[in-house]
Amino acid sequence: MSKPTRRQMLGTLGTLATVGGWISLEDDALGLVPTTDRDAPPEYSLPPLPYAADALEPHIDKETMQLHHGKHHAAYVKGLNDAITGLAAARGSDKPEDLARVRGLTDALAFNGSGHVLHVIFWNNMKKGGGGEPGGALARQISRDFGNFAAFMSHFNEAATKVQGSGWGILAWEPLAERLIVLAPEKHQNMTMFGCVPLLALDVWEHAYYLRYQNRRADYVQAFGKVINWDDVAQRLERAIKLTM
Ligand code: MN
């Protein structure tokens, strides 16, 4: 299976590319391709997996990948489009009860939009034969901001393993201080820091590991380390550094 094209990636993510932040459709800082029709808001779609569903075996099993991508991620895409459509209808109505839906739809927008963005990054953060350590600018940045690679991995894995309930372990670029930080958002959208650009995202919702790892989340977190595509993370850092607050 081929990697999604830049057009597929960009068309699906539009302006929701940062965690709580905002970038214009002209900005391809996260590799997002704008739609050709600038007058029409983009629709979100489910990009194909950038590899076969069994490519990450034995670390991430085929059945989990198929369910996770084809059912869970697809549901976030649908929820995101539904929220946007619903908001357009609500704000255009002259009935107070329609406008009152904005609160709930904004919840749905944040939940499904963040879920969509993070899953796209998560799939691309992994590859068959991944793992090891990064090199180049990413390695230097990790050493500067976390001390060394081993210290970073213990911080990242601990944060991901101890997320209460459902959530993510995330390595992000924080553009205000121009440094890397680790976040551990609950669900997809709570406990984030605005403006940060996710570079490496580890899904620790139970749907991401329960078929193979059951309650052993820490084992799953360790397995993720063996499939990380550090080249993808390094490219995301390079693009994120070009963003300014
Ligand atoms: Mn997930």
PDB file of C-alpha atoms and ligand atoms in Angstrom:
ATOM      1  CA  MET A   1       0.000   0.000   0.000  1.00  0.00           C
ATOM      2  CA  SER A   2       1.387   3.387  -0.925  1.00  0.00           C
ATOM      3  CA  LYS A   3       1.889   6.372   1.325  1.00  0.00           C
ATOM      4  CA  PRO A   4      -0.889   8.955   1.034  1.00  0.00           C
ATOM      5  CA  THR A   5      -0.094  11.812  -1.282  1.00  0.00           C
ATOM      6  CA  ARG A   6       0.500  15.294   0.042  1.00  0.00           C
ATOM      7  CA  ARG A   7      -2.800  16.277  -1.522  1.00  0.00           C
ATOM      8  CA  GLN A   8      -4.663  13.600   0.433  1.00  0.00           C
ATOM      9  CA  MET A   9      -2.947  14.592   3.649  1.00  0.00           C
ATOM     10  CA  LEU A  10      -3.514  18.303   3.244  1.00  0.00           C
ATOM     11  CA  GLY A  11      -7.024  18.157   1.982  1.00  0.00           C
ATOM     12  CA  THR A  12      -8.094  16.178   4.993  1.00  0.00           C
ATOM     13  CA  LEU A  13      -6.520  18.287   7.671  1.00  0.00           C
ATOM     14  CA  GLY A  14      -7.058  21.851   6.530  1.00  0.00           C
ATOM     15  CA  THR A  15      -6.603  24.313   9.335  1.00  0.00           C
ATOM     16  CA  LEU A  16      -6.665  21.886  12.254  1.00  0.00           C
ATOM     17  CA  ALA A  17      -3.043  20.994  11.977  1.00  0.00           C
ATOM     18  CA  THR A  18      -1.807  22.123  15.353  1.00  0.00           C
ATOM     19  CA  VAL A  19      -2.920  21.110  18.827  1.00  0.00           C
ATOM     20  CA  GLY A  20      -5.328  23.920  19.534  1.00  0.00           C
ATOM     21  CA  GLY A  21      -3.515  26.203  17.131  1.00  0.00           C
ATOM     22  CA  TRP A  22      -4.340  27.624  13.754  1.00  0.00           C
ATOM     23  CA  ILE A  23      -2.436  27.657  10.507  1.00  0.00           C
ATOM     24  CA  SER A  24      -3.630  28.995   7.209  1.00  0.00           C
ATOM     25  CA  LEU A  25      -4.378  26.806   4.227  1.00  0.00           C
ATOM     26  CA  GLU A  26      -1.393  28.380   2.524  1.00  0.00           C
ATOM     27  CA  ASP A  27       0.889  27.069   5.244  1.00  0.00           C
ATOM     28  CA  ASP A  28       2.115  23.587   4.498  1.00  0.00           C
ATOM     29  CA  ALA A  29       4.189  23.485   7.663  1.00  0.00           C
ATOM     30  CA  LEU A  30       2.718  20.118   8.630  1.00  0.00           C
ATOM     31  CA  GLY A  31       2.581  18.700   5.139  1.00  0.00           C
ATOM     32  CA  LEU A  32      -1.102  19.462   4.725  1.00  0.00           C
ATOM     33  CA  VAL A  33      -2.263  20.122   1.167  1.00  0.00           C
ATOM     34  CA  PRO A  34      -4.905  22.786   0.610  1.00  0.00           C
ATOM     35  CA  THR A  35      -7.873  22.016  -1.593  1.00  0.00           C
ATOM     36  CA  THR A  36      -7.799  23.612  -5.023  1.00  0.00           C
ATOM     37  CA  ASP A  37     -11.030  25.510  -4.421  1.00  0.00           C
ATOM     38  CA  ARG A  38     -10.046  28.182  -1.896  1.00  0.00           C
ATOM     39  CA  ASP A  39     -13.626  29.452  -1.664  1.00  0.00           C
ATOM     40  CA  ALA A  40     -14.980  26.159  -0.347  1.00  0.00           C
ATOM     41  CA  PRO A  41     -14.128  24.854   3.139  1.00  0.00           C
ATOM     42  CA  PRO A  42     -12.277  21.532   2.939  1.00  0.00           C
ATOM     43  CA  GLU A  43     -13.978  18.244   3.688  1.00  0.00           C
ATOM     44  CA  TYR A  44     -12.089  15.774   5.807  1.00  0.00           C
ATOM     45  CA  SER A  45     -11.510  12.240   4.602  1.00  0.00           C
ATOM     46  CA  LEU A  46      -9.813   9.125   5.920  1.00  0.00           C
ATOM     47  CA  PRO A  47      -6.348   8.828   4.372  1.00  0.00           C
ATOM     48  CA  PRO A  48      -5.226   5.250   3.636  1.00  0.00           C
ATOM     49  CA  LEU A  49      -2.679   3.653   5.945  1.00  0.00           C
ATOM     50  CA  PRO A  50       0.836   4.406   4.644  1.00  0.00           C
ATOM     51  CA  TYR A  51       1.668   0.660   4.787  1.00  0.00           C
ATOM     52  CA  ALA A  52      -0.128  -2.705   4.838  1.00  0.00           C
ATOM     53  CA  ALA A  53      -2.212  -3.469   7.942  1.00  0.00           C
ATOM     54  CA  ASP A  54       0.139  -6.300   8.921  1.00  0.00           C
ATOM     55  CA  ALA A  55       3.342  -4.302   8.323  1.00  0.00           C
ATOM     56  CA  LEU A  56       3.968  -3.599  12.013  1.00  0.00           C
ATOM     57  CA  GLU A  57       3.566  -7.215  13.207  1.00  0.00           C
ATOM     58  CA  PRO A  58       4.390  -8.510  15.741  1.00  0.00           C
ATOM     59  CA  HIS A  59       4.476  -5.196  17.591  1.00  0.00           C
ATOM     60  CA  ILE A  60       1.099  -3.938  16.409  1.00  0.00           C
ATOM     61  CA  ASP A  61      -1.181  -6.678  15.089  1.00  0.00           C
ATOM     62  CA  LYS A  62      -3.097  -6.620  11.808  1.00  0.00           C
ATOM     63  CA  GLU A  63      -6.581  -6.943  13.327  1.00  0.00           C
ATOM     64  CA  THR A  64      -5.996  -4.010  15.682  1.00  0.00           C
ATOM     65  CA  MET A  65      -4.714  -1.912  12.782  1.00  0.00           C
ATOM     66  CA  GLN A  66      -7.735  -2.723  10.617  1.00  0.00           C
ATOM     67  CA  LEU A  67     -10.262  -1.949  13.351  1.00  0.00           C
ATOM     68  CA  HIS A  68      -8.367   1.068  14.591  1.00  0.00           C
ATOM     69  CA  HIS A  69      -7.974   2.690  11.185  1.00  0.00           C
ATOM     70  CA  GLY A  70     -11.114   1.462   9.411  1.00  0.00           C
ATOM     71  CA  LYS A  71     -13.589   1.896  12.287  1.00  0.00           C
ATOM     72  CA  HIS A  72     -12.220   4.185  14.998  1.00  0.00           C
ATOM     73  CA  HIS A  73     -10.333   6.710  12.884  1.00  0.00           C
ATOM     74  CA  ALA A  74     -13.114   6.680  10.284  1.00  0.00           C
ATOM     75  CA  ALA A  75     -15.605   7.584  13.030  1.00  0.00           C
ATOM     76  CA  TYR A  76     -13.559  10.648  14.005  1.00  0.00           C
ATOM     77  CA  VAL A  77     -13.512  11.818  10.391  1.00  0.00           C
ATOM     78  CA  LYS A  78     -17.292  11.448  10.142  1.00  0.00           C
ATOM     79  CA  GLY A  79     -17.790  13.163  13.508  1.00  0.00           C
ATOM     80  CA  LEU A  80     -15.574  16.040  12.436  1.00  0.00           C
ATOM     81  CA  ASN A  81     -17.437  16.606   9.176  1.00  0.00           C
ATOM     82  CA  ASP A  82     -20.786  16.286  10.982  1.00  0.00           C
ATOM     83  CA  ALA A  83     -19.723  18.863  13.570  1.00  0.00           C
ATOM     84  CA  ILE A  84     -18.695  21.338  10.893  1.00  0.00           C
ATOM     85  CA  THR A  85     -21.903  20.814   8.932  1.00  0.00           C
ATOM     86  CA  GLY A  86     -23.946  21.102  12.120  1.00  0.00           C
ATOM     87  CA  LEU A  87     -22.228  24.318  13.144  1.00  0.00           C
ATOM     88  CA  ALA A  88     -22.880  25.864   9.735  1.00  0.00           C
ATOM     89  CA  ALA A  89     -26.584  25.063  10.066  1.00  0.00           C
ATOM     90  CA  ALA A  90     -26.800  26.214  13.700  1.00  0.00           C
ATOM     91  CA  ARG A  91     -25.152  29.591  13.190  1.00  0.00           C
ATOM     92  CA  GLY A  92     -27.275  30.266  10.123  1.00  0.00           C
ATOM     93  CA  SER A  93     -30.544  29.702  11.976  1.00  0.00           C
ATOM     94  CA  ASP A  94     -32.712  32.376  13.547  1.00  0.00           C
ATOM     95  CA  LYS A  95     -34.094  29.900  16.111  1.00  0.00           C
ATOM     96  CA  PRO A  96     -32.485  30.141  19.595  1.00  0.00           C
ATOM     97  CA  GLU A  97     -32.732  26.354  20.041  1.00  0.00           C
ATOM     98  CA  ASP A  98     -30.609  25.839  16.938  1.00  0.00           C
ATOM     99  CA  LEU A  99     -27.979  28.320  18.088  1.00  0.00           C
ATOM    100  CA  ALA A 100     -27.907  26.535  21.454  1.00  0.00           C
ATOM    101  CA  ARG A 101     -26.428  23.512  19.661  1.00  0.00           C
ATOM    102  CA  VAL A 102     -23.176  25.422  19.123  1.00  0.00           C
ATOM    103  CA  ARG A 103     -21.889  24.423  22.586  1.00  0.00           C
ATOM    104  CA  GLY A 104     -22.294  20.687  22.017  1.00  0.00           C
ATOM    105  CA  LEU A 105     -21.118  20.839  18.419  1.00  0.00           C
ATOM    106  CA  THR A 106     -17.993  22.714  19.510  1.00  0.00           C
ATOM    107  CA  ASP A 107     -17.269  19.845  21.900  1.00  0.00           C
ATOM    108  CA  ALA A 108     -17.703  17.411  19.007  1.00  0.00           C
ATOM    109  CA  LEU A 109     -15.443  19.535  16.803  1.00  0.00           C
ATOM    110  CA  ALA A 110     -12.614  19.522  19.364  1.00  0.00           C
ATOM    111  CA  PHE A 111     -12.964  15.802  20.142  1.00  0.00           C
ATOM    112  CA  ASN A 112     -13.231  14.526  16.586  1.00  0.00           C
ATOM    113  CA  GLY A 113     -10.925  17.111  15.038  1.00  0.00           C
ATOM    114  CA  SER A 114      -8.130  16.408  17.493  1.00  0.00           C
ATOM    115  CA  GLY A 115      -8.760  12.679  17.113  1.00  0.00           C
ATOM    116  CA  HIS A 116      -8.431  12.919  13.341  1.00  0.00           C
ATOM    117  CA  VAL A 117      -5.257  15.016  13.402  1.00  0.00           C
ATOM    118  CA  LEU A 118      -3.525  12.792  15.951  1.00  0.00           C
ATOM    119  CA  HIS A 119      -4.377   9.540  14.150  1.00  0.00           C
ATOM    120  CA  VAL A 120      -2.959  10.848  10.864  1.00  0.00           C
ATOM    121  CA  ILE A 121       0.284  11.670  12.664  1.00  0.00           C
ATOM    122  CA  PHE A 122       0.262   8.358  14.581  1.00  0.00           C
ATOM    123  CA  TRP A 123       0.043   6.214  11.401  1.00  0.00           C
ATOM    124  CA  ASN A 124       2.858   8.132   9.763  1.00  0.00           C
ATOM    125  CA  ASN A 125       4.963   8.000  12.919  1.00  0.00           C
ATOM    126  CA  MET A 126       5.374   4.236  12.460  1.00  0.00           C
ATOM    127  CA  LYS A 127       6.983   1.992   9.865  1.00  0.00           C
ATOM    128  CA  LYS A 128       8.094  -1.602   9.425  1.00  0.00           C
ATOM    129  CA  GLY A 129      11.653  -1.913  10.707  1.00  0.00           C
ATOM    130  CA  GLY A 130      11.437   1.373  12.600  1.00  0.00           C
ATOM    131  CA  GLY A 131      12.713   2.102  16.079  1.00  0.00           C
ATOM    132  CA  GLY A 132      16.297   2.748  17.103  1.00  0.00           C
ATOM    133  CA  GLU A 133      17.335   6.350  17.631  1.00  0.00           C
ATOM    134  CA  PRO A 134      16.934   9.513  15.570  1.00  0.00           C
ATOM    135  CA  GLY A 135      19.901  11.399  14.152  1.00  0.00           C
ATOM    136  CA  GLY A 136      20.645  14.901  12.922  1.00  0.00           C
ATOM    137  CA  ALA A 137      18.784  17.971  14.109  1.00  0.00           C
ATOM    138  CA  LEU A 138      16.078  15.969  15.893  1.00  0.00           C
ATOM    139  CA  ALA A 139      18.674  14.110  17.956  1.00  0.00           C
ATOM    140  CA  ARG A 140      20.404  17.387  18.879  1.00  0.00           C
ATOM    141  CA  GLN A 141      17.078  18.992  19.840  1.00  0.00           C
ATOM    142  CA  ILE A 142      16.113  15.992  22.000  1.00  0.00           C
ATOM    143  CA  SER A 143      19.484  16.123  23.774  1.00  0.00           C
ATOM    144  CA  ARG A 144      19.216  19.864  24.384  1.00  0.00           C
ATOM    145  CA  ASP A 145      15.653  19.751  25.726  1.00  0.00           C
ATOM    146  CA  PHE A 146      15.631  16.396  27.577  1.00  0.00           C
ATOM    147  CA  GLY A 147      19.299  15.767  28.394  1.00  0.00           C
ATOM    148  CA  ASN A 148      19.717  12.684  26.230  1.00  0.00           C
ATOM    149  CA  PHE A 149      17.710  10.207  24.174  1.00  0.00           C
ATOM    150  CA  ALA A 150      17.310   7.621  26.951  1.00  0.00           C
ATOM    151  CA  ALA A 151      15.989  10.292  29.329  1.00  0.00           C
ATOM    152  CA  PHE A 152      13.545  11.467  26.673  1.00  0.00           C
ATOM    153  CA  MET A 153      12.247   7.934  26.039  1.00  0.00           C
ATOM    154  CA  SER A 154      11.748   7.243  29.749  1.00  0.00           C
ATOM    155  CA  HIS A 155       9.858  10.553  30.092  1.00  0.00           C
ATOM    156  CA  PHE A 156       7.746   9.890  26.968  1.00  0.00           C
ATOM    157  CA  ASN A 157       6.968   6.260  27.861  1.00  0.00           C
ATOM    158  CA  GLU A 158       6.083   7.127  31.469  1.00  0.00           C
ATOM    159  CA  ALA A 159       3.774   9.946  30.361  1.00  0.00           C
ATOM    160  CA  ALA A 160       2.044   7.681  27.806  1.00  0.00           C
ATOM    161  CA  THR A 161       1.735   4.742  30.184  1.00  0.00           C
ATOM    162  CA  LYS A 162       0.228   6.838  32.993  1.00  0.00           C
ATOM    163  CA  VAL A 163      -2.418   8.684  30.972  1.00  0.00           C
ATOM    164  CA  GLN A 164      -5.589   8.336  33.037  1.00  0.00           C
ATOM    165  CA  GLY A 165      -8.174   6.564  30.907  1.00  0.00           C
ATOM    166  CA  SER A 166      -7.907   7.291  27.185  1.00  0.00           C
ATOM    167  CA  GLY A 167      -5.376   9.579  25.592  1.00  0.00           C
ATOM    168  CA  TRP A 168      -2.014  10.056  23.955  1.00  0.00           C
ATOM    169  CA  GLY A 169       1.659  10.435  24.610  1.00  0.00           C
ATOM    170  CA  ILE A 170       2.915  13.271  22.429  1.00  0.00           C
ATOM    171  CA  LEU A 171       6.265  14.792  21.610  1.00  0.00           C
ATOM    172  CA  ALA A 172       5.538  18.312  20.435  1.00  0.00           C
ATOM    173  CA  TRP A 173       7.321  21.418  19.227  1.00  0.00           C
ATOM    174  CA  GLU A 174       6.531  24.416  21.438  1.00  0.00           C
ATOM    175  CA  PRO A 175       7.130  27.412  19.158  1.00  0.00           C
ATOM    176  CA  LEU A 176       7.016  30.183  21.784  1.00  0.00           C
ATOM    177  CA  ALA A 177      10.180  29.029  23.570  1.00  0.00           C
ATOM    178  CA  GLU A 178      11.291  27.023  20.527  1.00  0.00           C
ATOM    179  CA  ARG A 179      11.704  23.780  22.393  1.00  0.00           C
ATOM    180  CA  LEU A 180      10.418  20.229  22.474  1.00  0.00           C
ATOM    181  CA  ILE A 181       7.959  19.180  25.172  1.00  0.00           C
ATOM    182  CA  VAL A 182       6.072  16.010  26.091  1.00  0.00           C
ATOM    183  CA  LEU A 183       2.308  16.259  26.479  1.00  0.00           C
ATOM    184  CA  ALA A 184      -0.157  13.583  27.587  1.00  0.00           C
ATOM    185  CA  PRO A 185      -3.601  14.738  26.497  1.00  0.00           C
ATOM    186  CA  GLU A 186      -6.622  12.905  27.882  1.00  0.00           C
ATOM    187  CA  LYS A 187      -9.138  11.775  25.276  1.00  0.00           C
ATOM    188  CA  HIS A 188      -7.759  13.675  22.262  1.00  0.00           C
ATOM    189  CA  GLN A 189      -8.210  17.268  23.268  1.00  0.00           C
ATOM    190  CA  ASN A 190      -7.867  17.780  27.024  1.00  0.00           C
ATOM    191  CA  MET A 191      -4.661  18.751  28.818  1.00  0.00           C
ATOM    192  CA  THR A 192      -2.935  20.138  25.766  1.00  0.00           C
ATOM    193  CA  MET A 193      -0.899  23.305  25.327  1.00  0.00           C
ATOM    194  CA  PHE A 194      -2.048  25.647  22.594  1.00  0.00           C
ATOM    195  CA  GLY A 195       0.254  26.306  19.718  1.00  0.00           C
ATOM    196  CA  CYS A 196       2.280  23.145  20.171  1.00  0.00           C
ATOM    197  CA  VAL A 197       2.798  21.071  17.055  1.00  0.00           C
ATOM    198  CA  PRO A 198       2.602  17.310  17.619  1.00  0.00           C
ATOM    199  CA  LEU A 199       5.582  15.487  16.108  1.00  0.00           C
ATOM    200  CA  LEU A 200       5.307  12.005  17.611  1.00  0.00           C
ATOM    201  CA  ALA A 201       1.936  10.734  18.817  1.00  0.00           C
ATOM    202  CA  LEU A 202       1.328   7.457  20.623  1.00  0.00           C
ATOM    203  CA  ASP A 203      -2.296   6.372  20.921  1.00  0.00           C
ATOM    204  CA  VAL A 204      -2.925   4.823  24.348  1.00  0.00           C
ATOM    205  CA  TRP A 205      -6.678   4.419  24.031  1.00  0.00           C
ATOM    206  CA  GLU A 206      -7.535   0.789  24.842  1.00  0.00           C
ATOM    207  CA  HIS A 207      -8.730   0.262  21.254  1.00  0.00           C
ATOM    208  CA  ALA A 208      -5.101   0.796  20.174  1.00  0.00           C
ATOM    209  CA  TYR A 209      -3.700  -2.205  22.089  1.00  0.00           C
ATOM    210  CA  TYR A 210      -6.273  -4.264  23.972  1.00  0.00           C
ATOM    211  CA  LEU A 211      -6.639  -7.123  21.465  1.00  0.00           C
ATOM    212  CA  ARG A 212      -2.973  -8.039  21.774  1.00  0.00           C
ATOM    213  CA  TYR A 213      -1.768  -6.470  25.003  1.00  0.00           C
ATOM    214  CA  GLN A 214      -4.958  -6.480  27.146  1.00  0.00           C
ATOM    215  CA  ASN A 215      -4.164  -4.465  30.308  1.00  0.00           C
ATOM    216  CA  ARG A 216      -0.398  -4.393  29.641  1.00  0.00           C
ATOM    217  CA  ARG A 217      -0.227  -0.869  28.293  1.00  0.00           C
ATOM    218  CA  ALA A 218       3.412  -0.518  29.316  1.00  0.00           C
ATOM    219  CA  ASP A 219       4.336  -3.459  27.030  1.00  0.00           C
ATOM    220  CA  TYR A 220       2.490  -1.826  24.150  1.00  0.00           C
ATOM    221  CA  VAL A 221       4.282   1.466  24.822  1.00  0.00           C
ATOM    222  CA  GLN A 222       7.613  -0.389  24.698  1.00  0.00           C
ATOM    223  CA  ALA A 223       6.585  -2.099  21.435  1.00  0.00           C
ATOM    224  CA  PHE A 224       5.766   1.261  19.873  1.00  0.00           C
ATOM    225  CA  GLY A 225       9.400   2.230  20.373  1.00  0.00           C
ATOM    226  CA  LYS A 226      10.347  -0.568  17.969  1.00  0.00           C
ATOM    227  CA  VAL A 227       8.288   0.798  15.088  1.00  0.00           C
ATOM    228  CA  ILE A 228       8.839   4.553  15.373  1.00  0.00           C
ATOM    229  CA  ASN A 229       9.631   6.167  12.037  1.00  0.00           C
ATOM    230  CA  TRP A 230      12.193   8.701  13.239  1.00  0.00           C
ATOM    231  CA  ASP A 231      12.647  10.118   9.737  1.00  0.00           C
ATOM    232  CA  ASP A 232       8.988  11.134   9.755  1.00  0.00           C
ATOM    233  CA  VAL A 233       9.386  12.726  13.218  1.00  0.00           C
ATOM    234  CA  ALA A 234      12.491  14.608  12.037  1.00  0.00           C
ATOM    235  CA  GLN A 235      10.665  15.948   8.962  1.00  0.00           C
ATOM    236  CA  ARG A 236       7.783  17.111  11.160  1.00  0.00           C
ATOM    237  CA  LEU A 237      10.236  18.967  13.419  1.00  0.00           C
ATOM    238  CA  GLU A 238      11.836  20.658  10.433  1.00  0.00           C
ATOM    239  CA  ARG A 239       8.449  21.881   9.213  1.00  0.00           C
ATOM    240  CA  ALA A 240       7.250  22.859  12.718  1.00  0.00           C
ATOM    241  CA  ILE A 241      10.314  25.049  13.327  1.00  0.00           C
ATOM    242  CA  LYS A 242       9.211  27.183  10.378  1.00  0.00           C
ATOM    243  CA  LEU A 243       5.980  28.032  12.226  1.00  0.00           C
ATOM    244  CA  THR A 244       6.013  31.248  14.249  1.00  0.00           C
ATOM    245  CA  MET A 245       3.725  32.376  17.036  1.00  0.00           C
TER     246      MET A 245
HETATM  247 MN    MN B   1      -7.108   5.593  18.327  1.00  0.00          MN
END
